Amino acid sequence: MFKEKEVRSHLTVTIVYFLIITILRFKLDWNIFSLWLGALVGTFFLDIDHFVFWFITHPERSDSLEAKKIVECREFKTKEKTKQLFNLLKGAHNSHNRLVFHSLIGQILLFILAIYILTSSGSLFASAFIMSINLHLLKDEWDSFRQDKNHLADWLFWQIREPKAKVYLNEYLIAATLLFLIFTSLLLK
């Protein structure tokens, strides 16, 4: 279930990962701000997927209609709207299993983007940003794998609709983790 605990968990994983990156880079210069800014912005960027779900791909659902009502309400300030949307997401989080980037194809696209950014951009902000997004998704996958493999297979493989894909969850997660570690080595250069 989506709660404050999950937010803290994502922040903790990001902070620990990027502390290790900071130490292993052996560079304490002004670029460290770009690294950390990219890491923090990327940590929750993937949650935009839920807004795409509400407002674009599934606007007919009851939680989508509620989200639209919150956003369109002129009585609330931005802080109040954010809190209400966060509370709505708490209750609807597990039912959002057809998200664009929380999927096999979405992860492949994020990996391709990571390869491009890490090998050609030179921007530490962009590199940290894409690695943080990939870290978020990988953490979600491993959490779901430990809690409910069927739920993970449902949201990860929804675009390919292959019932036998569930059999390969363990291998897929190990391969995705190894790719992430290879990308980490590119971030350290």
PDB file of N, CA and C in Angstrom, residues 26-70:
ATOM      1  N   PHE A  26      35.061   9.850  -5.597  1.00  0.00           N
ATOM      2  CA  PHE A  26      36.272  10.512  -5.108  1.00  0.00           C
ATOM      3  C   PHE A  26      36.388  11.956  -5.566  1.00  0.00           C
ATOM      4  N   LYS A  27      35.256  12.614  -5.810  1.00  0.00           N
ATOM      5  CA  LYS A  27      35.283  14.009  -6.246  1.00  0.00           C
ATOM      6  C   LYS A  27      34.321  14.809  -5.387  1.00  0.00           C
ATOM      7  N   LEU A  28      34.851  15.785  -4.703  1.00  0.00           N
ATOM      8  CA  LEU A  28      34.001  16.708  -3.954  1.00  0.00           C
ATOM      9  C   LEU A  28      34.152  18.079  -4.591  1.00  0.00           C
ATOM     10  N   ASP A  29      33.336  18.324  -5.600  1.00  0.00           N
ATOM     11  CA  ASP A  29      33.353  19.606  -6.289  1.00  0.00           C
ATOM     12  C   ASP A  29      31.920  20.106  -6.423  1.00  0.00           C
ATOM     13  N   TRP A  30      31.737  21.163  -7.180  1.00  0.00           N
ATOM     14  CA  TRP A  30      30.402  21.743  -7.320  1.00  0.00           C
ATOM     15  C   TRP A  30      29.435  20.822  -8.048  1.00  0.00           C
ATOM     16  N   ASN A  31      29.954  19.881  -8.810  1.00  0.00           N
ATOM     17  CA  ASN A  31      29.091  18.937  -9.528  1.00  0.00           C
ATOM     18  C   ASN A  31      28.269  18.056  -8.593  1.00  0.00           C
ATOM     19  N   ILE A  32      28.702  17.970  -7.353  1.00  0.00           N
ATOM     20  CA  ILE A  32      27.971  17.136  -6.395  1.00  0.00           C
ATOM     21  C   ILE A  32      26.540  17.638  -6.201  1.00  0.00           C
ATOM     22  N   PHE A  33      26.342  18.953  -6.348  1.00  0.00           N
ATOM     23  CA  PHE A  33      24.990  19.505  -6.234  1.00  0.00           C
ATOM     24  C   PHE A  33      24.108  19.025  -7.381  1.00  0.00           C
ATOM     25  N   SER A  34      24.676  18.951  -8.580  1.00  0.00           N
ATOM     26  CA  SER A  34      23.930  18.428  -9.730  1.00  0.00           C
ATOM     27  C   SER A  34      23.575  16.964  -9.518  1.00  0.00           C
ATOM     28  N   LEU A  35      24.523  16.212  -8.980  1.00  0.00           N
ATOM     29  CA  LEU A  35      24.291  14.798  -8.705  1.00  0.00           C
ATOM     30  C   LEU A  35      23.117  14.619  -7.744  1.00  0.00           C
ATOM     31  N   TRP A  36      23.152  15.342  -6.634  1.00  0.00           N
ATOM     32  CA  TRP A  36      22.121  15.183  -5.609  1.00  0.00           C
ATOM     33  C   TRP A  36      20.778  15.777  -6.035  1.00  0.00           C
ATOM     34  N   LEU A  37      20.799  16.858  -6.777  1.00  0.00           N
ATOM     35  CA  LEU A  37      19.544  17.432  -7.263  1.00  0.00           C
ATOM     36  C   LEU A  37      18.866  16.468  -8.241  1.00  0.00           C
ATOM     37  N   GLY A  38      19.650  15.913  -9.158  1.00  0.00           N
ATOM     38  CA  GLY A  38      19.114  14.926 -10.096  1.00  0.00           C
ATOM     39  C   GLY A  38      18.570  13.698  -9.380  1.00  0.00           C
ATOM     40  N   ALA A  39      19.280  13.267  -8.340  1.00  0.00           N
ATOM     41  CA  ALA A  39      18.843  12.101  -7.565  1.00  0.00           C
ATOM     42  C   ALA A  39      17.514  12.364  -6.874  1.00  0.00           C
ATOM     43  N   LEU A  40      17.385  13.513  -6.249  1.00  0.00           N
ATOM     44  CA  LEU A  40      16.163  13.813  -5.499  1.00  0.00           C
ATOM     45  C   LEU A  40      14.968  14.065  -6.413  1.00  0.00           C
ATOM     46  N   VAL A  41      15.197  14.753  -7.526  1.00  0.00           N
ATOM     47  CA  VAL A  41      14.101  14.993  -8.474  1.00  0.00           C
ATOM     48  C   VAL A  41      13.660  13.668  -9.114  1.00  0.00           C
ATOM     49  N   GLY A  42      14.620  12.837  -9.468  1.00  0.00           N
ATOM     50  CA  GLY A  42      14.310  11.560 -10.104  1.00  0.00           C
ATOM     51  C   GLY A  42      13.623  10.561  -9.194  1.00  0.00           C
ATOM     52  N   THR A  43      13.842  10.696  -7.888  1.00  0.00           N
ATOM     53  CA  THR A  43      13.273   9.743  -6.933  1.00  0.00           C
ATOM     54  C   THR A  43      11.768   9.609  -7.078  1.00  0.00           C
ATOM     55  N   PHE A  44      11.086  10.718  -7.241  1.00  0.00           N
ATOM     56  CA  PHE A  44       9.625  10.665  -7.293  1.00  0.00           C
ATOM     57  C   PHE A  44       9.057  10.992  -8.670  1.00  0.00           C
ATOM     58  N   PHE A  45       9.932  11.163  -9.651  1.00  0.00           N
ATOM     59  CA  PHE A  45       9.473  11.475 -11.002  1.00  0.00           C
ATOM     60  C   PHE A  45       8.604  10.351 -11.571  1.00  0.00           C
ATOM     61  N   LEU A  46       8.944   9.124 -11.239  1.00  0.00           N
ATOM     62  CA  LEU A  46       8.206   7.978 -11.762  1.00  0.00           C
ATOM     63  C   LEU A  46       6.761   7.953 -11.270  1.00  0.00           C
ATOM     64  N   ASP A  47       6.481   8.632 -10.167  1.00  0.00           N
ATOM     65  CA  ASP A  47       5.113   8.677  -9.648  1.00  0.00           C
ATOM     66  C   ASP A  47       4.182   9.507 -10.528  1.00  0.00           C
ATOM     67  N   ILE A  48       4.741  10.234 -11.493  1.00  0.00           N
ATOM     68  CA  ILE A  48       3.917  10.940 -12.477  1.00  0.00           C
ATOM     69  C   ILE A  48       3.069   9.930 -13.251  1.00  0.00           C
ATOM     70  N   ASP A  49       3.547   8.699 -13.307  1.00  0.00           N
ATOM     71  CA  ASP A  49       2.795   7.617 -13.932  1.00  0.00           C
ATOM     72  C   ASP A  49       1.360   7.535 -13.406  1.00  0.00           C
ATOM     73  N   HIS A  50       1.177   7.786 -12.127  1.00  0.00           N
ATOM     74  CA  HIS A  50      -0.160   7.722 -11.533  1.00  0.00           C
ATOM     75  C   HIS A  50      -1.048   8.859 -12.052  1.00  0.00           C
ATOM     76  N   PHE A  51      -0.454  10.014 -12.311  1.00  0.00           N
ATOM     77  CA  PHE A  51      -1.223  11.134 -12.865  1.00  0.00           C
ATOM     78  C   PHE A  51      -1.603  10.857 -14.320  1.00  0.00           C
ATOM     79  N   VAL A  52      -0.696  10.231 -15.067  1.00  0.00           N
ATOM     80  CA  VAL A  52      -1.016   9.819 -16.438  1.00  0.00           C
ATOM     81  C   VAL A  52      -2.179   8.825 -16.396  1.00  0.00           C
ATOM     82  N   PHE A  53      -2.132   7.905 -15.447  1.00  0.00           N
ATOM     83  CA  PHE A  53      -3.208   6.928 -15.274  1.00  0.00           C
ATOM     84  C   PHE A  53      -4.531   7.633 -14.993  1.00  0.00           C
ATOM     85  N   TRP A  54      -4.536   8.584 -14.065  1.00  0.00           N
ATOM     86  CA  TRP A  54      -5.761   9.285 -13.686  1.00  0.00           C
ATOM     87  C   TRP A  54      -6.336  10.141 -14.814  1.00  0.00           C
ATOM     88  N   PHE A  55      -5.461  10.949 -15.438  1.00  0.00           N
ATOM     89  CA  PHE A  55      -5.953  11.996 -16.329  1.00  0.00           C
ATOM     90  C   PHE A  55      -5.896  11.664 -17.818  1.00  0.00           C
ATOM     91  N   ILE A  56      -5.144  10.633 -18.213  1.00  0.00           N
ATOM     92  CA  ILE A  56      -4.998  10.345 -19.640  1.00  0.00           C
ATOM     93  C   ILE A  56      -5.478   8.940 -20.003  1.00  0.00           C
ATOM     94  N   THR A  57      -4.912   7.918 -19.367  1.00  0.00           N
ATOM     95  CA  THR A  57      -5.225   6.556 -19.807  1.00  0.00           C
ATOM     96  C   THR A  57      -6.501   5.973 -19.210  1.00  0.00           C
ATOM     97  N   HIS A  58      -6.881   6.397 -18.003  1.00  0.00           N
ATOM     98  CA  HIS A  58      -8.089   5.855 -17.356  1.00  0.00           C
ATOM     99  C   HIS A  58      -8.905   6.963 -16.690  1.00  0.00           C
ATOM    100  N   PRO A  59      -9.322   7.977 -17.434  1.00  0.00           N
ATOM    101  CA  PRO A  59     -10.052   9.095 -16.821  1.00  0.00           C
ATOM    102  C   PRO A  59     -11.469   8.731 -16.365  1.00  0.00           C
ATOM    103  N   GLU A  60     -11.950   7.562 -16.765  1.00  0.00           N
ATOM    104  CA  GLU A  60     -13.319   7.164 -16.429  1.00  0.00           C
ATOM    105  C   GLU A  60     -13.443   6.517 -15.050  1.00  0.00           C
ATOM    106  N   ARG A  61     -12.339   6.112 -14.454  1.00  0.00           N
ATOM    107  CA  ARG A  61     -12.394   5.428 -13.155  1.00  0.00           C
ATOM    108  C   ARG A  61     -12.806   6.383 -12.041  1.00  0.00           C
ATOM    109  N   SER A  62     -13.363   5.821 -10.990  1.00  0.00           N
ATOM    110  CA  SER A  62     -13.863   6.660  -9.890  1.00  0.00           C
ATOM    111  C   SER A  62     -12.746   7.452  -9.212  1.00  0.00           C
ATOM    112  N   ASP A  63     -11.572   6.820  -9.007  1.00  0.00           N
ATOM    113  CA  ASP A  63     -10.475   7.567  -8.388  1.00  0.00           C
ATOM    114  C   ASP A  63      -9.935   8.638  -9.334  1.00  0.00           C
ATOM    115  N   SER A  64     -10.021   8.399 -10.642  1.00  0.00           N
ATOM    116  CA  SER A  64      -9.611   9.408 -11.622  1.00  0.00           C
ATOM    117  C   SER A  64     -10.544  10.612 -11.580  1.00  0.00           C
ATOM    118  N   LEU A  65     -11.840  10.337 -11.473  1.00  0.00           N
ATOM    119  CA  LEU A  65     -12.820  11.426 -11.386  1.00  0.00           C
ATOM    120  C   LEU A  65     -12.625  12.232 -10.105  1.00  0.00           C
ATOM    121  N   GLU A  66     -12.304  11.541  -9.029  1.00  0.00           N
ATOM    122  CA  GLU A  66     -12.034  12.226  -7.754  1.00  0.00           C
ATOM    123  C   GLU A  66     -10.778  13.099  -7.870  1.00  0.00           C
ATOM    124  N   ALA A  67      -9.730  12.574  -8.510  1.00  0.00           N
ATOM    125  CA  ALA A  67      -8.502  13.349  -8.707  1.00  0.00           C
ATOM    126  C   ALA A  67      -8.777  14.592  -9.549  1.00  0.00           C
ATOM    127  N   LYS A  68      -9.571  14.428 -10.593  1.00  0.00           N
ATOM    128  CA  LYS A  68      -9.922  15.561 -11.453  1.00  0.00           C
ATOM    129  C   LYS A  68     -10.681  16.617 -10.659  1.00  0.00           C
ATOM    130  N   LYS A  69     -11.598  16.173  -9.810  1.00  0.00           N
ATOM    131  CA  LYS A  69     -12.375  17.098  -8.987  1.00  0.00           C
ATOM    132  C   LYS A  69     -11.456  17.876  -8.026  1.00  0.00           C
ATOM    133  N   ILE A  70     -10.481  17.189  -7.449  1.00  0.00           N
ATOM    134  CA  ILE A  70      -9.535  17.853  -6.539  1.00  0.00           C
ATOM    135  C   ILE A  70      -8.730  18.911  -7.282  1.00  0.00           C
TER     136      ILE A  70
END
